[in-house]
XYZ file of C-alpha atoms in Angstrom:
772
model
C -59.050 -26.705 -160.629
C -62.026 -27.916 -158.610
C -65.250 -26.037 -159.091
C -65.974 -25.602 -155.246
C -63.854 -25.384 -152.271
C -63.372 -29.115 -151.664
C -60.286 -29.995 -153.439
C -58.681 -26.938 -153.359
C -55.141 -26.568 -151.685
C -56.295 -23.482 -149.592
C -53.811 -22.306 -146.959
C -54.922 -22.592 -143.338
C -56.811 -20.041 -142.175
C -55.913 -20.452 -138.698
C -52.091 -19.816 -139.457
C -52.505 -16.177 -139.494
C -53.482 -16.470 -135.906
C -50.588 -18.639 -135.179
C -48.022 -16.650 -136.825
C -48.981 -13.377 -135.490
C -48.592 -14.698 -131.922
C -52.318 -14.807 -131.278
C -52.645 -18.567 -130.489
C -54.101 -19.374 -127.259
C -52.225 -21.968 -125.276
C -52.798 -23.111 -121.726
C -49.624 -22.086 -120.510
C -49.971 -18.464 -121.877
C -53.404 -17.905 -120.265
C -53.468 -15.582 -117.206
C -55.914 -16.678 -114.562
C -56.392 -13.957 -111.649
C -55.525 -15.764 -108.069
C -54.299 -18.900 -109.844
C -51.989 -21.058 -107.605
C -49.146 -23.134 -109.170
C -48.817 -26.909 -108.510
C -45.463 -28.851 -108.736
C -45.166 -32.528 -108.586
C -42.426 -34.457 -106.702
C -41.464 -37.710 -108.782
C -39.729 -40.830 -107.981
C -35.872 -40.849 -108.577
C -36.213 -44.675 -108.417
C -37.442 -47.275 -110.931
C -38.870 -49.554 -108.211
C -39.018 -48.931 -104.510
C -40.950 -49.158 -101.378
C -42.145 -45.917 -99.753
C -41.250 -46.336 -96.107
C -41.780 -42.888 -94.814
C -42.701 -39.323 -96.338
C -42.255 -36.287 -94.385
C -43.833 -33.081 -95.594
C -44.032 -30.814 -92.581
C -41.172 -28.690 -93.479
C -42.499 -28.251 -96.904
C -45.674 -27.015 -95.718
C -44.163 -24.160 -93.745
C -42.114 -22.715 -96.504
C -42.927 -19.241 -97.637
C -45.702 -19.135 -100.378
C -47.077 -22.689 -99.849
C -50.625 -23.371 -99.552
C -50.839 -27.048 -99.241
C -48.748 -30.298 -99.818
C -50.548 -33.438 -100.916
C -49.697 -37.030 -100.786
C -51.329 -40.336 -101.639
C -52.778 -40.630 -98.056
C -54.495 -37.323 -98.675
C -56.177 -38.428 -101.854
C -57.272 -41.552 -100.253
C -58.758 -39.566 -97.543
C -60.877 -37.845 -100.178
C -61.997 -40.630 -101.703
C -60.169 -40.251 -105.074
C -60.190 -43.098 -107.262
C -57.584 -44.578 -109.610
C -57.041 -43.614 -113.334
C -58.986 -46.056 -115.405
C -57.937 -48.282 -118.107
C -61.018 -48.593 -120.154
C -59.509 -50.525 -123.153
C -61.644 -53.382 -124.153
C -59.371 -56.239 -125.398
C -60.489 -59.961 -125.799
C -57.544 -61.742 -124.204
C -56.747 -65.424 -123.229
C -57.179 -65.199 -119.622
C -57.475 -62.114 -117.597
C -56.399 -58.634 -118.495
C -54.495 -57.383 -115.320
C -55.236 -53.821 -114.631
C -53.463 -52.775 -111.464
C -54.788 -49.530 -109.645
C -52.911 -46.385 -110.966
C -53.388 -43.589 -108.274
C -52.623 -39.878 -109.150
C -50.119 -40.117 -106.312
C -48.332 -43.142 -105.264
C -49.448 -44.836 -102.055
C -46.892 -47.484 -100.895
C -44.565 -48.225 -103.817
C -43.279 -46.358 -106.811
C -42.849 -48.546 -110.103
C -41.100 -46.039 -112.503
C -38.761 -43.169 -112.648
C -40.922 -40.200 -112.550
C -44.144 -41.670 -110.885
C -45.762 -38.793 -108.851
C -45.212 -39.177 -105.129
C -46.530 -35.940 -103.574
C -47.513 -32.395 -105.155
C -46.880 -28.960 -103.585
C -49.393 -25.840 -104.244
C -47.879 -22.404 -103.702
C -48.532 -18.847 -104.719
C -45.605 -19.101 -107.348
C -44.166 -22.021 -109.473
C -40.659 -21.416 -107.928
C -41.990 -21.589 -104.486
C -43.767 -24.627 -105.084
C -40.582 -26.211 -106.890
C -38.509 -25.086 -103.730
C -40.975 -26.684 -101.291
C -40.842 -29.878 -103.263
C -37.235 -30.208 -102.509
C -37.969 -29.926 -98.819
C -40.215 -33.140 -98.865
C -38.152 -36.139 -97.459
C -39.051 -39.468 -98.866
C -37.338 -42.725 -97.361
C -37.338 -45.370 -100.173
C -36.290 -48.891 -99.971
C -34.978 -49.514 -103.539
C -36.302 -52.906 -105.234
C -34.972 -54.752 -108.271
C -36.208 -53.199 -111.526
C -36.663 -54.627 -115.154
C -37.007 -52.290 -118.040
C -37.187 -54.700 -121.066
C -40.476 -56.635 -121.906
C -38.687 -59.905 -122.822
C -36.738 -59.611 -119.739
C -39.634 -58.896 -117.661
C -41.430 -62.238 -119.050
C -38.332 -64.362 -118.551
C -38.416 -66.761 -115.641
C -37.022 -65.220 -112.564
C -37.670 -61.593 -113.447
C -38.026 -59.178 -110.541
C -41.954 -59.146 -109.775
C -43.597 -55.735 -110.246
C -47.374 -56.547 -109.230
C -48.595 -59.411 -107.092
C -51.418 -59.853 -109.167
C -49.540 -60.346 -112.181
C -47.383 -63.493 -111.796
C -44.307 -63.423 -114.355
C -45.197 -59.674 -115.069
C -47.614 -60.849 -117.617
C -50.436 -58.377 -118.229
C -52.297 -60.318 -120.733
C -52.181 -62.716 -123.562
C -53.658 -62.122 -126.745
C -54.359 -64.394 -129.944
C -56.187 -63.488 -133.248
C -56.045 -65.760 -136.300
C -56.314 -69.367 -137.274
C -53.602 -71.390 -135.649
C -54.396 -74.463 -137.598
C -54.309 -72.881 -140.978
C -51.161 -71.042 -140.275
C -49.255 -74.152 -138.967
C -50.391 -76.160 -142.175
C -49.393 -73.390 -144.383
C -45.865 -73.200 -142.961
C -45.572 -76.938 -143.062
C -46.139 -77.078 -146.805
C -44.108 -73.950 -147.522
C -41.236 -73.918 -150.041
C -39.626 -70.967 -148.227
C -39.962 -69.630 -144.815
C -38.452 -66.302 -143.717
C -38.060 -65.283 -139.957
C -36.871 -62.164 -138.548
C -36.427 -60.724 -134.849
C -38.036 -57.434 -134.801
C -37.816 -54.410 -132.314
C -40.188 -51.597 -132.727
C -38.372 -49.233 -130.580
C -39.840 -46.934 -127.794
C -40.232 -43.667 -128.799
C -41.730 -40.292 -127.421
C -44.173 -38.086 -129.121
C -42.621 -34.975 -128.232
C -45.254 -32.437 -129.232
C -43.909 -28.980 -129.386
C -46.513 -27.960 -126.607
C -46.010 -29.643 -123.293
C -48.904 -30.917 -121.318
C -50.649 -28.339 -119.083
C -53.968 -27.768 -117.195
C -55.889 -25.207 -114.943
C -58.266 -26.516 -112.692
C -61.189 -24.683 -110.798
C -63.944 -25.683 -108.494
C -67.432 -24.094 -107.800
C -68.178 -24.871 -104.295
C -71.903 -23.708 -104.826
C -72.582 -26.263 -107.469
C -69.678 -28.678 -106.531
C -68.558 -28.597 -110.087
C -65.074 -28.554 -111.936
C -63.729 -26.727 -114.795
C -60.701 -28.236 -116.270
C -58.724 -26.227 -119.164
C -56.300 -28.423 -120.461
C -54.136 -29.244 -123.421
C -55.840 -32.349 -124.788
C -57.370 -34.175 -127.657
C -60.461 -35.929 -126.351
C -62.309 -33.704 -123.765
C -65.497 -35.792 -123.541
C -63.585 -38.984 -122.942
C -61.254 -37.690 -120.349
C -64.343 -36.136 -118.617
C -66.046 -39.580 -118.578
C -63.016 -41.042 -116.756
C -62.750 -38.327 -114.168
C -66.354 -38.534 -113.605
C -66.868 -42.401 -113.405
C -63.560 -43.467 -111.801
C -61.753 -40.641 -110.158
C -64.195 -38.372 -108.651
C -67.410 -40.438 -108.969
C -69.773 -37.630 -109.713
C -72.136 -37.013 -112.707
C -70.098 -35.941 -115.875
C -72.350 -32.844 -116.223
C -70.693 -31.172 -113.210
C -67.305 -31.546 -115.013
C -66.719 -29.207 -117.839
C -63.503 -29.905 -119.815
C -62.147 -27.422 -122.754
C -59.131 -26.866 -124.739
C -57.756 -23.710 -126.142
C -55.299 -24.093 -129.121
C -53.343 -27.198 -128.687
C -49.665 -27.416 -129.992
C -49.595 -30.978 -131.299
C -50.794 -34.221 -129.616
C -49.906 -37.372 -131.821
C -51.909 -39.479 -129.603
C -50.257 -38.544 -126.104
C -52.826 -35.866 -125.407
C -55.842 -38.266 -125.598
C -55.327 -39.488 -122.069
C -56.087 -38.642 -118.454
C -53.046 -38.092 -116.696
C -52.423 -37.739 -112.671
C -51.681 -33.922 -112.875
C -55.182 -33.230 -114.139
C -56.469 -35.029 -111.152
C -54.236 -33.129 -108.857
C -55.080 -29.525 -110.119
C -58.850 -30.363 -109.730
C -58.404 -31.804 -105.993
C -56.336 -28.857 -105.120
C -58.566 -26.247 -106.485
C -61.548 -27.911 -104.479
C -59.574 -27.928 -101.389
C -58.077 -24.423 -101.597
C -60.998 -22.835 -103.418
C -58.685 -21.208 -105.865
C -57.627 -21.853 -109.480
C -54.636 -24.070 -109.594
C -52.533 -24.469 -112.670
C -49.574 -26.942 -113.633
C -47.493 -26.629 -116.904
C -44.908 -29.786 -117.481
C -41.386 -29.290 -117.576
C -39.542 -30.953 -120.372
C -38.086 -33.846 -118.255
C -41.662 -34.291 -116.870
C -42.869 -34.938 -120.399
C -40.217 -37.798 -120.838
C -40.959 -39.350 -117.266
C -44.562 -38.904 -116.810
C -46.468 -38.684 -120.046
C -46.799 -41.826 -122.125
C -44.309 -43.379 -124.589
C -45.175 -44.967 -127.868
C -44.587 -48.318 -129.713
C -42.035 -50.753 -127.675
C -42.875 -54.167 -129.346
C -40.572 -56.886 -129.976
C -40.484 -60.439 -131.081
C -40.240 -62.914 -133.852
C -42.275 -62.748 -137.197
C -42.348 -65.320 -139.866
C -43.483 -65.525 -143.493
C -44.435 -68.577 -145.409
C -44.020 -68.621 -149.178
C -44.828 -71.108 -152.026
C -41.998 -71.912 -154.742
C -43.237 -69.050 -156.871
C -43.245 -66.482 -153.984
C -46.788 -66.386 -153.307
C -47.455 -65.594 -149.637
C -49.061 -68.436 -147.506
C -49.147 -67.507 -143.867
C -47.793 -64.711 -141.683
C -47.084 -65.499 -137.956
C -45.909 -62.983 -135.175
C -45.324 -63.686 -131.765
C -44.684 -60.475 -129.993
C -44.037 -58.975 -126.499
C -45.611 -55.598 -126.011
C -44.288 -53.302 -123.107
C -47.145 -51.811 -121.040
C -44.805 -49.846 -118.825
C -45.628 -49.862 -115.005
C -49.305 -49.586 -115.575
C -51.923 -50.058 -118.198
C -52.631 -46.675 -119.631
C -56.024 -45.870 -121.000
C -55.593 -47.404 -124.430
C -52.320 -49.229 -124.116
C -53.474 -52.835 -124.226
C -55.195 -52.111 -127.249
C -52.559 -50.732 -129.416
C -50.324 -53.761 -129.860
C -53.625 -56.109 -129.971
C -56.734 -54.735 -131.559
C -55.423 -51.983 -133.574
C -52.238 -53.695 -134.681
C -54.351 -56.867 -135.811
C -56.312 -54.838 -138.061
C -53.188 -53.907 -140.392
C -51.592 -57.300 -140.064
C -50.666 -58.341 -143.595
C -50.638 -55.027 -145.027
C -51.798 -54.491 -148.610
C -51.044 -58.321 -149.211
C -53.408 -61.121 -149.918
C -52.229 -63.671 -147.169
C -54.666 -66.499 -146.749
C -53.786 -67.318 -143.123
C -52.471 -64.985 -140.238
C -51.787 -65.570 -136.634
C -51.216 -62.618 -134.216
C -49.929 -63.375 -130.770
C -48.928 -60.869 -128.093
C -48.099 -60.972 -124.544
C -48.303 -57.837 -122.539
C -45.507 -57.213 -120.310
C -45.320 -54.948 -117.225
C -42.073 -53.293 -116.613
C -40.570 -50.519 -114.414
C -40.975 -47.813 -116.960
C -43.361 -45.007 -118.194
C -46.663 -46.465 -119.494
C -46.931 -47.038 -123.101
C -50.158 -45.889 -125.050
C -50.969 -44.751 -128.465
C -48.536 -42.638 -130.634
C -49.367 -41.713 -134.118
C -50.626 -44.893 -135.851
C -50.921 -46.891 -132.547
C -50.385 -50.367 -133.561
C -50.440 -49.901 -137.466
C -46.878 -48.967 -137.840
C -45.655 -52.122 -136.075
C -48.270 -54.275 -138.253
C -46.696 -52.839 -141.468
C -43.137 -52.678 -140.293
C -43.286 -56.524 -139.686
C -44.578 -57.477 -143.057
C -42.601 -55.031 -144.974
C -39.393 -56.067 -143.514
C -40.235 -59.842 -144.048
C -40.999 -59.093 -147.738
C -37.603 -57.527 -148.288
C -35.861 -60.329 -146.283
C -37.902 -63.008 -148.430
C -36.790 -61.042 -151.694
C -33.251 -61.304 -150.773
C -33.002 -64.812 -149.205
C -34.962 -66.465 -152.025
C -33.834 -64.141 -155.269
C -36.947 -62.399 -155.874
C -37.141 -58.869 -157.057
C -38.608 -56.879 -154.164
C -40.920 -55.035 -156.243
C -42.018 -57.872 -158.173
C -42.515 -59.905 -155.205
C -44.968 -57.271 -153.694
C -46.660 -56.995 -157.113
C -47.185 -60.822 -157.200
C -48.931 -60.598 -153.623
C -50.900 -57.516 -153.771
C -54.605 -57.397 -153.127
C -56.232 -56.662 -156.561
C -59.866 -57.613 -156.284
C -62.248 -55.659 -154.036
C -64.050 -55.837 -151.781
C -61.672 -58.091 -149.987
C -61.889 -59.539 -146.609
C -58.412 -60.106 -144.816
C -57.473 -63.271 -142.848
C -58.249 -61.424 -139.543
C -61.536 -60.121 -140.826
C -61.049 -56.583 -142.232
C -63.216 -55.829 -145.123
C -61.513 -53.406 -147.554
C -63.919 -51.681 -149.873
C -61.443 -50.461 -152.364
C -57.683 -49.504 -152.966
C -55.103 -48.849 -155.685
C -52.338 -50.920 -154.267
C -50.740 -52.042 -157.630
C -51.167 -48.399 -159.155
C -49.464 -46.996 -155.987
C -46.600 -49.542 -156.459
C -46.126 -48.802 -160.206
C -46.018 -45.124 -159.698
C -43.562 -45.381 -156.794
C -41.168 -47.704 -158.702
C -41.202 -45.336 -161.622
C -40.534 -42.403 -159.227
C -37.559 -44.331 -157.884
C -35.981 -44.513 -161.209
C -34.522 -47.949 -160.534
C -32.810 -48.299 -163.723
C -30.667 -45.422 -162.909
C -30.004 -46.517 -159.387
C -26.904 -48.553 -160.368
C -25.031 -45.527 -161.690
C -26.029 -43.578 -158.442
C -24.739 -46.468 -156.476
C -21.299 -46.222 -158.367
C -21.061 -42.534 -158.025
C -21.548 -43.025 -154.318
C -18.982 -45.773 -154.167
C -16.420 -43.463 -155.735
C -16.755 -41.179 -152.650
C -16.246 -44.176 -150.440
C -20.041 -44.234 -149.559
C -22.670 -47.188 -149.672
C -25.935 -46.417 -151.225
C -29.028 -48.187 -150.881
C -32.644 -48.003 -152.451
C -35.610 -49.025 -150.107
C -39.224 -49.775 -151.275
C -42.165 -50.535 -148.895
C -46.009 -50.262 -148.928
C -48.322 -49.547 -146.049
C -51.905 -50.087 -145.174
C -53.747 -47.867 -142.507
C -56.914 -48.897 -141.028
C -58.377 -45.509 -140.127
C -61.246 -44.855 -137.876
C -60.461 -44.652 -134.212
C -63.498 -44.626 -132.066
C -66.583 -45.174 -133.933
C -69.432 -42.555 -134.311
C -69.421 -38.790 -133.947
C -71.485 -35.692 -133.506
C -71.845 -32.443 -135.130
C -74.037 -29.410 -135.243
C -74.720 -26.267 -137.435
C -75.847 -23.292 -135.802
C -76.650 -19.631 -137.094
C -75.559 -16.932 -134.980
C -77.016 -13.413 -135.097
C -73.934 -11.793 -136.477
C -74.385 -13.848 -139.643
C -71.855 -16.347 -139.016
C -72.237 -19.907 -138.977
C -70.922 -22.064 -136.218
C -69.588 -25.718 -136.940
C -69.376 -27.626 -133.790
C -67.487 -30.849 -134.189
C -67.098 -33.552 -131.427
C -63.512 -34.451 -133.208
C -60.772 -32.028 -132.502
C -57.825 -30.246 -134.113
C -54.377 -30.222 -132.393
C -52.737 -28.760 -135.437
C -54.293 -30.517 -138.604
C -56.216 -27.510 -139.973
C -59.701 -28.191 -139.331
C -60.570 -24.492 -138.991
C -59.863 -24.609 -142.871
C -61.042 -28.023 -144.038
C -64.341 -28.354 -142.392
C -65.442 -24.930 -143.575
C -64.356 -26.146 -147.047
C -66.965 -28.772 -146.802
C -69.692 -26.613 -145.332
C -69.056 -23.809 -147.764
C -69.633 -25.979 -150.686
C -72.675 -27.586 -149.575
C -74.249 -24.486 -148.030
C -72.992 -22.156 -150.704
C -71.686 -19.673 -148.380
C -68.260 -18.020 -148.179
C -65.445 -19.551 -146.026
C -65.293 -16.372 -144.122
C -69.030 -16.946 -142.581
C -67.871 -20.214 -140.548
C -66.552 -20.441 -137.142
C -65.289 -24.061 -135.831
C -66.473 -24.888 -132.356
C -64.604 -27.668 -130.721
C -63.094 -29.114 -127.451
C -65.468 -27.897 -125.084
C -67.909 -29.994 -123.177
C -70.174 -27.132 -122.719
C -70.587 -26.105 -126.341
C -70.218 -29.747 -127.882
C -72.792 -32.368 -126.909
C -70.645 -35.424 -127.329
C -67.588 -36.475 -129.242
C -64.406 -38.951 -129.178
C -61.963 -36.278 -130.045
C -59.135 -36.883 -132.396
C -57.370 -40.035 -132.794
C -56.974 -42.845 -135.448
C -57.252 -40.495 -138.339
C -61.043 -40.092 -137.683
C -61.895 -36.398 -138.011
C -63.002 -36.080 -141.632
C -64.087 -39.672 -142.093
C -66.613 -39.417 -138.956
C -66.646 -35.835 -138.006
C -66.895 -34.750 -141.566
C -69.887 -37.448 -142.110
C -71.532 -35.962 -139.125
C -71.264 -32.578 -140.365
C -72.605 -33.567 -143.807
C -75.603 -34.988 -142.013
C -76.115 -31.875 -139.850
C -75.815 -29.667 -142.973
C -78.337 -31.948 -145.004
C -80.916 -31.426 -141.847
C -80.404 -27.721 -142.133
C -81.286 -27.660 -145.845
C -84.196 -29.909 -145.350
C -85.676 -27.542 -142.883
C -84.603 -24.461 -144.822
C -86.182 -25.719 -147.925
C -89.561 -25.809 -146.203
C -89.241 -22.431 -144.647
C -87.986 -20.982 -147.917
C -91.042 -22.464 -149.603
C -93.456 -21.058 -147.063
C -91.884 -17.568 -147.589
C -91.972 -17.791 -151.410
C -95.461 -19.515 -151.243
C -94.202 -22.482 -153.279
C -94.058 -26.151 -152.917
C -90.776 -27.146 -151.420
C -90.177 -29.872 -154.099
C -90.236 -26.960 -156.865
C -87.324 -25.072 -155.288
C -83.793 -25.293 -156.516
C -80.870 -24.712 -154.321
C -77.394 -23.325 -155.501
C -74.882 -20.890 -154.527
C -76.452 -20.267 -151.099
C -79.921 -19.331 -152.569
C -83.164 -20.990 -153.055
C -85.059 -20.003 -156.328
C -88.059 -20.812 -157.990
C -87.235 -21.600 -161.525
C -88.764 -19.480 -164.468
C -89.832 -16.712 -161.961
C -86.758 -15.137 -160.787
C -87.934 -15.273 -157.188
C -85.549 -16.635 -154.610
C -84.277 -16.086 -151.101
C -80.825 -16.367 -149.819
C -80.036 -19.054 -146.993
C -79.001 -16.601 -144.562
C -82.114 -14.636 -144.939
C -84.198 -17.931 -144.440
C -82.144 -18.491 -141.176
C -82.800 -15.038 -139.961
C -86.617 -15.324 -140.862
C -86.819 -18.705 -139.212
C -86.053 -17.253 -135.900
C -89.712 -15.872 -135.912
C -92.285 -18.470 -135.506
C -94.660 -16.320 -137.609
C -92.709 -16.988 -140.484
C -92.691 -20.616 -140.300
C -95.016 -23.479 -141.572
C -97.015 -25.457 -139.265
C -95.101 -27.919 -137.144
C -91.560 -26.277 -137.275
C -89.827 -24.958 -134.389
C -88.052 -21.786 -134.743
C -84.477 -21.725 -136.017
C -82.469 -23.654 -138.681
C -79.805 -25.050 -136.286
C -79.499 -28.849 -136.655
C -77.206 -31.598 -135.091
C -76.663 -34.970 -136.232
C -74.912 -38.293 -134.567
C -72.966 -40.165 -137.416
C -73.459 -43.525 -136.234
C -70.613 -45.588 -138.003
C -68.214 -48.088 -137.110
C -66.777 -48.374 -140.821
C -63.174 -48.375 -141.424
C -61.262 -46.685 -144.229
C -58.007 -48.082 -145.738
C -55.445 -45.373 -146.746
C -52.578 -47.027 -148.465
C -49.504 -46.018 -150.318
C -45.929 -47.107 -151.622
C -42.907 -45.298 -150.577
C -39.277 -45.197 -151.839
C -36.138 -44.030 -150.154
C -32.452 -43.655 -150.803
C -29.612 -43.618 -148.146
C -26.021 -43.158 -148.280
C -23.865 -44.667 -145.499
C -20.427 -43.721 -144.403
C -18.788 -47.117 -143.577
C -16.158 -45.644 -141.342
C -18.480 -43.949 -139.253
C -21.682 -45.612 -139.575
C -23.442 -42.112 -140.436
C -26.537 -42.411 -142.486
C -27.886 -39.671 -144.930
C -31.449 -39.967 -146.348
C -31.009 -38.461 -149.759
C -34.293 -38.969 -151.653
C -37.989 -39.743 -150.196
C -40.915 -40.176 -152.391
C -44.379 -41.155 -151.562
C -47.581 -42.405 -153.597
C -50.693 -42.438 -151.567
C -54.322 -42.991 -151.765
C -56.344 -41.074 -149.172
C -59.775 -41.256 -151.127
C -61.106 -37.802 -152.120
C -58.922 -34.887 -151.006
C -60.480 -32.228 -149.102
C -57.367 -30.059 -149.072
C -54.292 -31.347 -150.921
C -52.092 -29.015 -149.337
C -53.116 -29.806 -145.720
C -53.016 -33.688 -146.773
C -49.467 -33.282 -147.912
C -48.522 -31.415 -144.684
C -49.849 -34.096 -142.630
C -48.160 -36.787 -144.540
C -44.773 -34.831 -144.351
C -45.079 -34.591 -140.548
C -45.985 -38.224 -140.083
C -42.704 -38.875 -142.390
C -40.491 -36.917 -140.230
C -41.507 -38.806 -137.169
C -41.374 -42.308 -138.919
C -37.918 -41.261 -140.140
C -36.963 -40.160 -136.742
C -38.097 -43.538 -135.416
C -36.017 -45.255 -138.209
C -32.662 -43.461 -137.523
C -32.565 -41.390 -134.438
C -35.170 -41.832 -131.620
C -34.867 -44.021 -128.652
C -36.388 -43.858 -125.303
C -33.561 -45.440 -123.395
C -33.295 -46.974 -119.831
C -30.391 -48.237 -117.904
C -31.137 -52.013 -117.540
C -29.457 -52.280 -114.103
C -31.047 -49.102 -112.286
C -34.043 -48.419 -114.518
C -32.987 -44.963 -114.702
C -34.421 -42.964 -117.729
C -31.264 -42.026 -119.946
C -32.855 -39.971 -122.248
C -35.057 -37.458 -120.254
C -34.530 -34.360 -122.602
C -33.800 -33.218 -125.872
C -30.051 -33.384 -124.978
C -30.297 -37.134 -125.072
C -33.540 -37.747 -127.241
C -32.580 -36.960 -130.802
C -35.566 -35.580 -132.850
C -34.979 -35.186 -136.573
C -33.803 -31.745 -137.555
C -34.410 -30.187 -141.027
C -30.744 -31.094 -142.016
C -31.720 -34.763 -141.483
C -34.365 -34.813 -144.015
C -34.481 -34.461 -147.713
C -37.407 -32.707 -149.663
C -40.338 -35.216 -149.046
C -42.134 -35.473 -152.316
C -45.783 -36.594 -151.766
C -47.813 -37.903 -154.842
C -51.675 -38.762 -154.557
C -53.905 -41.092 -156.379
C -57.646 -40.760 -155.516
C -59.953 -43.833 -154.994
C -62.819 -42.533 -152.959
C -64.367 -44.954 -150.457
C -68.067 -45.630 -149.916
C -67.677 -45.869 -146.156
C -68.530 -42.093 -145.678
C -70.400 -39.261 -147.449
C -67.151 -37.520 -148.450
C -65.362 -40.455 -149.891
C -62.241 -39.609 -147.613
C -59.515 -41.759 -146.053
C -57.717 -40.894 -143.011
C -54.382 -39.142 -143.826
C -52.985 -38.051 -140.390
C -51.111 -41.326 -139.396
C -49.916 -42.492 -142.911
C -46.380 -41.076 -142.976
C -45.361 -42.310 -139.663
C -46.767 -45.784 -140.602
C -44.841 -46.010 -143.787
C -41.464 -44.354 -143.125
C -39.701 -46.737 -140.860
C -39.730 -49.857 -143.134
C -38.826 -47.831 -146.205
C -35.725 -46.247 -144.651
C -34.658 -49.405 -142.949
C -35.139 -51.408 -146.371
C -33.056 -48.664 -148.037
C -30.236 -49.020 -145.285
C -30.131 -52.656 -145.308
C -29.956 -52.586 -149.112
C -26.833 -50.203 -148.893
C -25.322 -52.583 -146.249
C -26.165 -55.871 -148.244
C -22.802 -55.956 -150.126
C -20.966 -56.214 -146.856
C -23.148 -59.145 -145.591
C -25.087 -56.962 -143.142
C -28.690 -58.702 -143.174
C -30.524 -57.062 -140.113
C -30.513 -54.025 -137.965
C -32.649 -52.582 -135.342
C -34.206 -49.219 -135.090
C -33.105 -46.757 -134.286
C -30.112 -47.345 -136.854
C -27.843 -44.780 -135.275
C -24.315 -44.226 -136.516
C -23.023 -46.378 -133.806
C -25.367 -49.295 -134.350
C -24.692 -49.160 -137.983
C -20.952 -49.073 -137.496
C -21.092 -52.096 -135.282
C -23.083 -54.014 -137.646
C -20.417 -53.221 -140.484
C -17.731 -54.403 -137.943
C -19.557 -57.524 -137.136
C -20.063 -58.409 -140.715
C -16.233 -57.927 -141.591
C -15.074 -59.756 -138.649
C -17.599 -62.737 -139.525
């Protein structure tokens, strides 16, 4: 048992609030006098707007206003920006994306007009009275089809629907390695389009103060400072200090809630025009049509090996779907982010990563849990299994032969890994898999008419997200201590984990601490949550702020005790003078420090301190996972029987919360592998999976017990020694499950299958193998 709070599996203190119905979510908040906004969306994937008649809607009962793209243009409202920084070959095309379409709609669900009324029902009814004259245009919903010659054009400034070309790596070295390779394995891979589906939909309440010409936006988001910056610089073109953003509790984000959406612009514009608060809560279909999707990258990946099975080179040629517009971080996910994890945990001397970004008539694509790292890991782990099968290697032995074992290690694309336990992870996972006993389990499945497979895969996360983070420690009059953090919880348990860190370092009970987050008026700066960055960067900033508090507190305590600061000892929340029995509690020092008369010369009143953790260092969580599946060859149904993980996240602040994070990510990764698919009709561009009736999320019955095991190798990249854990499960699960499925189908001659491996897709693969 750890001596302090850090390392203890404490239950989340915030859960008592959530489980007793005391959580505060945007949709639940009563705002006196608030009006309701409803968005009219395009039913077409691609069409010109020939006419827009709103007069009838404006006269309907309870309607206060109807806004169109022309109204936004008249108010000087700018487009939603795409601030992603990507080094491309040639230009990165970023077409203007307005909160309401102006002349053309380019995906089903694109906002065309909005109605503001005294009730949600009145706004919805009035939207149905708006008459839009559309001229339908040809649509394309697949990235490779969009990039093919003769595809329907989407943007005049993007010939061939090409958003960008990206290349990272040493082409000459890769080509030379493939030329001398004894074995080359190639796969056509699809990383399917998915939807984050947080349990809480997007929502926002906008206010405007005419006296100060300032905005207040309450929203369900992950990154209030970044969203505020985009609203200020691009959309409303005003100083950011005149826009306040804040979030109450947030019911899941998974990347989706990091971004500025058209509806946030609309509630602020409407509040300014009408002089009243305006609220909007997304309906289920609006989340599928109008938020962002994730993944959607396809293409060919190749692996070169020598005769002994050592990896020589990796080459990926991918097409990444941007959707109809470049969302805020959309271009960076398949390029910058994906490149950091290319090659995974293996020592591969030469790597070349090529990506073409494609515009399609679909909802924009942006970061979803892992954001590029799942795609990179899926590539290499599928290739390793294919190489083992094609060349006669044992899949675990082939991995072990090529693992990075010496640290620090710089990858072929420049990532410097400071530490890792890649071999230990693999050894432990292989032991858990009980491979010697698998033959008997497979035979037992065959006796029941089932096919059984065992899958093994590794993963490497490159965790950081945006660099740098801010934190502050503030002593309140009631004896509590506020921990203000620029990162943000949307379900991770920060109200528990950050106080665990502070309690150990300040020697105070957990009950003393209050987390302050997600409010630009209370938090000076911050990059929010994303990229598994919160404890690495936010925790590092908190440690720096605590150190500043203790440095000042030591001087104040020494002054009060009439002792030299260097002579004092600090432990259990108390400064003491050794050998004298004299001492003073930290909270008493904080109270005394409020009075300048109690301070040594040169110190300002109070112990409050803040810190900016200036760090661009990346942490490298890693692991090895194993899965067993059983397949009914008559129906194609896949049952996931076992799933075990061995992961290294550095020093664990709270193992219970870490395991929960991994299990949640695993559920999403398993869902992508077997169930989830955002589907569009290739002819009309209609979204076919616009509700949970058609989009299959994993249920409890679809998942076995998810066994999580940890091995800790602390990193030196931050003061806590932690590595990000929030995205790991989502990164590791897809290839683990698909490798198990292909192992089950291998006796039938099935060598490949795309995600999601639905029963129909599995059945068709079996039939094709039997026929061929």
